mmCIF file of C-alpha atoms in Angstrom:
data_model
loop_
_atom_site.group_PDB
_atom_site.id
_atom_site.type_symbol
_atom_site.label_atom_id
_atom_site.label_comp_id
_atom_site.label_asym_id
_atom_site.label_seq_id
_atom_site.Cartn_x
_atom_site.Cartn_y
_atom_site.Cartn_z
ATOM 1 C CA UNK A 1 99.835 67.225 43.606
ATOM 2 C CA UNK A 2 99.399 71.007 43.594
ATOM 3 C CA UNK A 3 98.180 71.255 39.992
ATOM 4 C CA UNK A 4 95.358 68.665 40.324
ATOM 5 C CA UNK A 5 94.225 70.217 43.636
ATOM 6 C CA UNK A 6 94.071 73.663 42.064
ATOM 7 C CA UNK A 7 92.124 72.426 39.050
ATOM 8 C CA UNK A 8 89.641 70.441 41.168
ATOM 9 C CA UNK A 9 89.090 73.452 43.449
ATOM 10 C CA UNK A 10 88.470 75.615 40.390
ATOM 11 C CA UNK A 11 85.850 73.155 39.116
ATOM 12 C CA UNK A 12 84.305 73.088 42.609
ATOM 13 C CA UNK A 13 84.061 76.891 42.567
ATOM 14 C CA UNK A 14 82.484 77.024 39.103
ATOM 15 C CA UNK A 15 79.897 74.273 39.659
ATOM 16 C CA UNK A 16 76.773 75.423 41.488
ATOM 17 C CA UNK A 17 75.758 71.939 42.705
ATOM 18 C CA UNK A 18 77.610 68.916 44.049
ATOM 19 C CA UNK A 19 76.164 66.650 41.352
ATOM 20 C CA UNK A 20 77.390 68.978 38.629
ATOM 21 C CA UNK A 21 80.830 69.038 40.275
ATOM 22 C CA UNK A 22 81.017 65.230 40.297
ATOM 23 C CA UNK A 23 80.236 65.068 36.573
ATOM 24 C CA UNK A 24 82.893 67.651 35.668
ATOM 25 C CA UNK A 25 85.396 66.110 38.108
ATOM 26 C CA UNK A 26 85.053 62.776 36.305
ATOM 27 C CA UNK A 27 86.007 64.429 33.010
ATOM 28 C CA UNK A 28 88.935 66.164 34.695
ATOM 29 C CA UNK A 29 90.083 62.826 36.170
ATOM 30 C CA UNK A 30 90.525 61.226 32.761
ATOM 31 C CA UNK A 31 92.349 64.269 31.386
ATOM 32 C CA UNK A 32 94.866 64.052 34.245
ATOM 33 C CA UNK A 33 95.195 60.281 33.763
ATOM 34 C CA UNK A 34 96.177 60.901 30.150
ATOM 35 C CA UNK A 35 98.966 63.170 31.429
ATOM 36 C CA UNK A 36 100.314 60.460 33.713
ATOM 37 C CA UNK A 37 98.950 61.349 37.162
ATOM 38 C CA UNK A 38 98.311 58.422 39.512
ATOM 39 C CA UNK A 39 94.853 57.382 40.697
ATOM 40 C CA UNK A 40 95.736 57.961 44.379
ATOM 41 C CA UNK A 41 96.951 61.539 43.876
ATOM 42 C CA UNK A 42 93.841 62.417 41.850
ATOM 43 C CA UNK A 43 91.585 60.803 44.444
ATOM 44 C CA UNK A 44 93.169 62.912 47.218
ATOM 45 C CA UNK A 45 92.762 66.081 45.143
ATOM 46 C CA UNK A 46 89.113 65.200 44.394
ATOM 47 C CA UNK A 47 88.281 64.489 48.052
ATOM 48 C CA UNK A 48 89.904 67.739 49.141
ATOM 49 C CA UNK A 49 87.838 69.739 46.640
ATOM 50 C CA UNK A 50 84.654 67.826 47.507
ATOM 51 C CA UNK A 51 85.127 68.563 51.216
ATOM 52 C CA UNK A 52 85.731 72.272 50.630
ATOM 53 C CA UNK A 53 82.834 74.657 51.169
ATOM 54 C CA UNK A 54 82.063 76.358 47.838
ATOM 55 C CA UNK A 55 81.246 79.637 49.594
ATOM 56 C CA UNK A 56 84.834 79.904 50.858
ATOM 57 C CA UNK A 57 86.085 79.492 47.292
ATOM 58 C CA UNK A 58 83.810 82.295 46.089
ATOM 59 C CA UNK A 59 85.133 84.714 48.727
ATOM 60 C CA UNK A 60 88.155 86.699 47.463
ATOM 61 C CA UNK A 61 91.309 86.101 49.472
ATOM 62 C CA UNK A 62 92.949 89.023 51.219
ATOM 63 C CA UNK A 63 96.161 90.031 49.523
ATOM 64 C CA UNK A 64 99.353 89.257 51.455
ATOM 65 C CA UNK A 65 101.222 91.983 49.598
ATOM 66 C CA UNK A 66 101.563 95.489 51.055
ATOM 67 C CA UNK A 67 99.171 98.109 49.775
ATOM 68 C CA UNK A 68 100.378 99.850 46.660
ATOM 69 C CA UNK A 69 101.339 103.489 46.741
ATOM 70 C CA UNK A 70 98.436 105.123 44.928
ATOM 71 C CA UNK A 71 100.445 108.305 44.445
ATOM 72 C CA UNK A 72 102.535 106.492 41.832
ATOM 73 C CA UNK A 73 100.568 105.913 38.643
ATOM 74 C CA UNK A 74 102.250 103.341 36.419
ATOM 75 C CA UNK A 75 101.742 103.344 32.681
ATOM 76 C CA UNK A 76 100.396 100.124 31.217
ATOM 77 C CA UNK A 77 99.959 99.404 27.536
ATOM 78 C CA UNK A 78 96.722 97.418 27.245
ATOM 79 C CA UNK A 79 94.877 96.787 24.023
ATOM 80 C CA UNK A 80 92.500 94.436 22.273
ATOM 81 C CA UNK A 81 93.789 91.249 20.682
ATOM 82 C CA UNK A 82 95.290 91.896 17.294
ATOM 83 C CA UNK A 83 97.046 89.841 14.641
ATOM 84 C CA UNK A 84 99.662 92.600 14.611
ATOM 85 C CA UNK A 85 100.560 91.928 18.280
ATOM 86 C CA UNK A 86 104.111 90.814 17.436
ATOM 87 C CA UNK A 87 104.717 93.845 15.223
ATOM 88 C CA UNK A 88 103.475 96.209 17.971
ATOM 89 C CA UNK A 89 105.833 94.613 20.495
ATOM 90 C CA UNK A 90 108.748 94.958 18.075
ATOM 91 C CA UNK A 91 107.974 98.660 17.516
ATOM 92 C CA UNK A 92 107.869 99.311 21.268
ATOM 93 C CA UNK A 93 111.157 97.478 21.797
ATOM 94 C CA UNK A 94 112.815 99.232 18.870
ATOM 95 C CA UNK A 95 111.949 102.710 20.156
ATOM 96 C CA UNK A 96 112.091 101.987 23.898
ATOM 97 C CA UNK A 97 115.377 103.904 24.293
ATOM 98 C CA UNK A 98 113.663 107.033 22.927
ATOM 99 C CA UNK A 99 110.891 106.767 25.535
ATOM 100 C CA UNK A 100 113.485 106.375 28.292
ATOM 101 C CA UNK A 101 115.079 109.702 27.327
ATOM 102 C CA UNK A 102 111.855 111.565 28.121
ATOM 103 C CA UNK A 103 112.215 113.221 31.544
ATOM 104 C CA UNK A 104 108.581 112.528 32.479
ATOM 105 C CA UNK A 105 108.306 108.988 31.114
ATOM 106 C CA UNK A 106 111.603 107.979 32.705
ATOM 107 C CA UNK A 107 109.973 108.237 36.152
ATOM 108 C CA UNK A 108 107.344 105.605 35.374
ATOM 109 C CA UNK A 109 109.003 103.271 32.856
ATOM 110 C CA UNK A 110 110.135 99.965 34.319
ATOM 111 C CA UNK A 111 113.841 99.656 35.100
ATOM 112 C CA UNK A 112 115.768 97.210 32.952
ATOM 113 C CA UNK A 113 118.922 95.437 34.077
ATOM 114 C CA UNK A 114 119.980 95.512 30.446
ATOM 115 C CA UNK A 115 121.117 99.116 31.045
ATOM 116 C CA UNK A 116 123.571 98.041 33.749
ATOM 117 C CA UNK A 117 124.736 94.570 32.727
ATOM 118 C CA UNK A 118 127.274 93.882 30.002
ATOM 119 C CA UNK A 119 128.149 90.695 28.213
ATOM 120 C CA UNK A 120 130.874 88.656 29.887
ATOM 121 C CA UNK A 121 134.124 88.528 27.902
ATOM 122 C CA UNK A 122 134.554 84.915 29.022
ATOM 123 C CA UNK A 123 133.533 82.187 26.601
ATOM 124 C CA UNK A 124 133.618 78.492 27.253
ATOM 125 C CA UNK A 125 136.628 77.131 25.350
ATOM 126 C CA UNK A 126 135.231 73.586 25.400
ATOM 127 C CA UNK A 127 132.929 72.894 22.489
ATOM 128 C CA UNK A 128 131.002 69.790 21.542
ATOM 129 C CA UNK A 129 133.021 66.627 20.937
ATOM 130 C CA UNK A 130 132.260 63.177 19.558
ATOM 131 C CA UNK A 131 131.621 62.098 23.165
ATOM 132 C CA UNK A 132 128.936 64.699 23.893
ATOM 133 C CA UNK A 133 127.185 63.998 20.595
ATOM 134 C CA UNK A 134 127.257 60.257 21.259
ATOM 135 C CA UNK A 135 124.962 60.572 24.268
ATOM 136 C CA UNK A 136 122.295 62.687 22.560
ATOM 137 C CA UNK A 137 119.762 59.908 22.145
ATOM 138 C CA UNK A 138 117.186 57.823 23.999
ATOM 139 C CA UNK A 139 118.883 55.174 26.157
ATOM 140 C CA UNK A 140 117.868 52.344 28.451
ATOM 141 C CA UNK A 141 119.012 52.761 32.041
ATOM 142 C CA UNK A 142 119.563 48.982 32.209
ATOM 143 C CA UNK A 143 118.201 48.759 35.723
ATOM 144 C CA UNK A 144 114.387 48.952 35.632
ATOM 145 C CA UNK A 145 111.331 46.984 34.509
ATOM 146 C CA UNK A 146 110.585 49.464 31.710
ATOM 147 C CA UNK A 147 113.869 48.817 29.838
ATOM 148 C CA UNK A 148 112.402 45.991 27.658
ATOM 149 C CA UNK A 149 109.857 48.493 26.317
ATOM 150 C CA UNK A 150 112.368 51.319 25.642
ATOM 151 C CA UNK A 151 113.639 51.785 22.088
ATOM 152 C CA UNK A 152 117.277 52.904 21.886
ATOM 153 C CA UNK A 153 117.381 55.426 19.086
ATOM 154 C CA UNK A 154 119.006 58.637 17.912
ATOM 155 C CA UNK A 155 116.467 59.533 15.230
ATOM 156 C CA UNK A 156 112.807 58.975 14.417
ATOM 157 C CA UNK A 157 110.949 59.361 11.129
ATOM 158 C CA UNK A 158 107.645 60.971 10.180
ATOM 159 C CA UNK A 159 105.748 58.166 8.442
ATOM 160 C CA UNK A 160 103.904 60.366 5.893
ATOM 161 C CA UNK A 161 106.892 61.950 4.113
ATOM 162 C CA UNK A 162 109.857 60.133 5.763
ATOM 163 C CA UNK A 163 111.160 63.343 7.344
ATOM 164 C CA UNK A 164 113.876 62.406 9.828
ATOM 165 C CA UNK A 165 114.086 64.077 13.261
ATOM 166 C CA UNK A 166 117.043 63.871 15.644
ATOM 167 C CA UNK A 167 116.887 63.593 19.436
ATOM 168 C CA UNK A 168 118.908 66.563 20.696
ATOM 169 C CA UNK A 169 119.269 65.549 24.367
ATOM 170 C CA UNK A 170 120.216 62.645 26.605
ATOM 171 C CA UNK A 171 117.052 60.806 27.686
ATOM 172 C CA UNK A 172 116.690 57.521 29.545
ATOM 173 C CA UNK A 173 114.162 55.697 31.738
ATOM 174 C CA UNK A 174 114.883 57.921 34.742
ATOM 175 C CA UNK A 175 114.616 61.277 32.937
ATOM 176 C CA UNK A 176 111.843 63.588 34.164
ATOM 177 C CA UNK A 177 109.831 66.090 32.106
ATOM 178 C CA UNK A 178 109.821 64.178 28.822
ATOM 179 C CA UNK A 179 107.724 64.408 25.678
ATOM 180 C CA UNK A 180 107.585 60.789 24.535
ATOM 181 C CA UNK A 181 106.222 58.557 21.813
ATOM 182 C CA UNK A 182 104.731 55.067 21.867
ATOM 183 C CA UNK A 183 105.267 53.419 18.511
ATOM 184 C CA UNK A 184 103.209 50.315 17.806
ATOM 185 C CA UNK A 185 104.713 47.723 15.461
ATOM 186 C CA UNK A 186 101.653 48.196 13.228
ATOM 187 C CA UNK A 187 102.814 51.782 12.604
ATOM 188 C CA UNK A 188 100.353 53.797 14.680
ATOM 189 C CA UNK A 189 101.821 56.322 17.133
ATOM 190 C CA UNK A 190 100.938 57.932 20.443
ATOM 191 C CA UNK A 191 102.627 61.170 21.540
ATOM 192 C CA UNK A 192 102.373 62.021 25.234
ATOM 193 C CA UNK A 193 104.262 63.695 28.063
ATOM 194 C CA UNK A 194 105.094 63.130 31.701
ATOM 195 C CA UNK A 195 106.416 65.270 34.548
ATOM 196 C CA UNK A 196 107.497 62.139 36.423
ATOM 197 C CA UNK A 197 110.270 59.704 35.531
ATOM 198 C CA UNK A 198 109.830 58.354 32.008
ATOM 199 C CA UNK A 199 109.813 54.736 33.253
ATOM 200 C CA UNK A 200 106.770 55.354 35.458
ATOM 201 C CA UNK A 201 104.716 56.637 32.531
ATOM 202 C CA UNK A 202 105.817 53.691 30.372
ATOM 203 C CA UNK A 203 104.767 51.122 32.969
ATOM 204 C CA UNK A 204 101.499 52.982 33.554
ATOM 205 C CA UNK A 205 100.597 52.653 29.856
ATOM 206 C CA UNK A 206 101.646 48.986 29.884
ATOM 207 C CA UNK A 207 99.489 48.484 32.994
ATOM 208 C CA UNK A 208 96.519 50.093 31.225
ATOM 209 C CA UNK A 209 96.774 47.404 28.543
ATOM 210 C CA UNK A 210 97.137 44.542 31.021
ATOM 211 C CA UNK A 211 94.152 45.685 33.084
ATOM 212 C CA UNK A 212 92.088 46.600 29.985
ATOM 213 C CA UNK A 213 91.501 50.188 31.087
ATOM 214 C CA UNK A 214 89.550 52.539 28.842
ATOM 215 C CA UNK A 215 92.438 54.539 27.363
ATOM 216 C CA UNK A 216 93.377 55.120 23.730
ATOM 217 C CA UNK A 217 96.590 53.061 23.928
ATOM 218 C CA UNK A 218 95.002 50.176 25.849
ATOM 219 C CA UNK A 219 91.984 50.059 23.541
ATOM 220 C CA UNK A 220 94.215 49.897 20.450
ATOM 221 C CA UNK A 221 96.526 47.146 21.760
ATOM 222 C CA UNK A 222 93.694 45.075 23.227
ATOM 223 C CA UNK A 223 91.426 45.429 20.192
ATOM 224 C CA UNK A 224 93.920 45.222 17.324
ATOM 225 C CA UNK A 225 96.658 43.042 18.857
ATOM 226 C CA UNK A 226 94.844 40.887 21.440
ATOM 227 C CA UNK A 227 96.560 42.679 24.330
ATOM 228 C CA UNK A 228 100.111 41.827 23.176
ATOM 229 C CA UNK A 229 102.272 44.359 25.037
ATOM 230 C CA UNK A 230 105.300 43.356 22.935
ATOM 231 C CA UNK A 231 103.790 45.457 20.146
ATOM 232 C CA UNK A 232 104.659 48.639 22.082
ATOM 233 C CA UNK A 233 107.987 50.461 22.072
ATOM 234 C CA UNK A 234 108.617 53.809 23.784
ATOM 235 C CA UNK A 235 111.258 56.493 23.332
ATOM 236 C CA UNK A 236 111.768 60.067 24.481
ATOM 237 C CA UNK A 237 111.479 62.817 21.880
ATOM 238 C CA UNK A 238 112.401 65.903 23.884
ATOM 239 C CA UNK A 239 113.384 66.766 27.431
ATOM 240 C CA UNK A 240 111.763 69.962 28.750
ATOM 241 C CA UNK A 241 113.731 71.881 31.360
ATOM 242 C CA UNK A 242 111.976 73.053 34.512
ATOM 243 C CA UNK A 243 111.758 76.667 35.638
ATOM 244 C CA UNK A 244 111.135 78.368 38.978
ATOM 245 C CA UNK A 245 107.531 79.291 38.148
ATOM 246 C CA UNK A 246 104.855 76.905 39.420
ATOM 247 C CA UNK A 247 102.939 75.233 36.591
ATOM 248 C CA UNK A 248 105.436 76.307 33.932
ATOM 249 C CA UNK A 249 106.780 72.795 33.305
ATOM 250 C CA UNK A 250 103.324 71.292 32.824
ATOM 251 C CA UNK A 251 102.343 74.054 30.377
ATOM 252 C CA UNK A 252 105.609 73.698 28.440
ATOM 253 C CA UNK A 253 105.201 69.926 28.245
ATOM 254 C CA UNK A 254 101.670 70.279 26.868
ATOM 255 C CA UNK A 255 102.875 72.839 24.312
ATOM 256 C CA UNK A 256 105.762 70.623 23.175
ATOM 257 C CA UNK A 257 103.446 67.606 23.057
ATOM 258 C CA UNK A 258 100.997 69.507 20.823
ATOM 259 C CA UNK A 259 103.885 70.630 18.616
ATOM 260 C CA UNK A 260 105.122 67.062 18.104
ATOM 261 C CA UNK A 261 101.612 65.680 17.513
ATOM 262 C CA UNK A 262 101.257 68.247 14.724
ATOM 263 C CA UNK A 263 104.813 67.754 13.396
ATOM 264 C CA UNK A 264 104.556 63.957 13.295
ATOM 265 C CA UNK A 265 100.961 64.035 11.947
ATOM 266 C CA UNK A 266 100.014 61.609 14.717
ATOM 267 C CA UNK A 267 96.725 63.172 15.799
ATOM 268 C CA UNK A 268 93.589 61.022 15.784
ATOM 269 C CA UNK A 269 92.499 59.174 13.684
ATOM 270 C CA UNK A 270 96.046 58.709 12.291
ATOM 271 C CA UNK A 271 97.413 58.462 15.820
ATOM 272 C CA UNK A 272 96.096 57.753 19.297
ATOM 273 C CA UNK A 273 96.029 61.308 20.717
ATOM 274 C CA UNK A 274 93.922 64.331 19.859
ATOM 275 C CA UNK A 275 95.391 67.731 18.976
ATOM 276 C CA UNK A 276 94.410 70.958 20.732
ATOM 277 C CA UNK A 277 95.597 74.582 20.836
ATOM 278 C CA UNK A 278 94.500 74.916 24.491
ATOM 279 C CA UNK A 279 98.086 74.852 25.957
ATOM 280 C CA UNK A 280 98.928 77.963 23.912
ATOM 281 C CA UNK A 281 95.939 80.047 25.090
#
């Protein structure tokens, strides 16, 4: 629940009035619902932000880190945005060893473990076998209510040019951190993601249809197919591994989701989800 709380508090800080906050919070609520967050968790985050005094949010927090030694002046390379950013980075990396040989620069350049660590001579003798390749697909767990809606598949095809894509990981109903696709039998697609177990997101989308909620998937099924949930089939496209940094998984999921929406040409109006570059900014 940490991500919704942080975002609601940020909106609370930026909005000068309570009424303005409520309007923006409503927009934020639907964006989180699209990502798979539950109503109860979002309600708790909203109430916490609403009950927080805005003045406390505007006051800078005292740093818990020890004061920096001002005698040491570190060198930072800071510049304006440029299309040549990648080339500049490559030049710095290519000639970094020359900078490290300078007796003055060596005192302020960041230490790199690359200077001390060497590649291990050990290599894993066990390669991929027919057994490991067999499980790289989307499976049903066989033990949950979402299984009837899961499509067992190894590949999926881009409908415009019939380009075939292969699922490179093992994914089933209980897998967390999944970029997934809902494929309607009429051919329209919805690409989404979830931090939670895949089955929970599937049943949430099915529940949206049954309760006629105002979401893109529910509106399509209810309008075009008279609410027939049998028109929907779900499968995982890619599993995104978590990292130790807070918020990293959510950002990676949004980036992978945007990538697959673009790759599969399933952005609205040809699909049920919009495309945005926001996760990459």
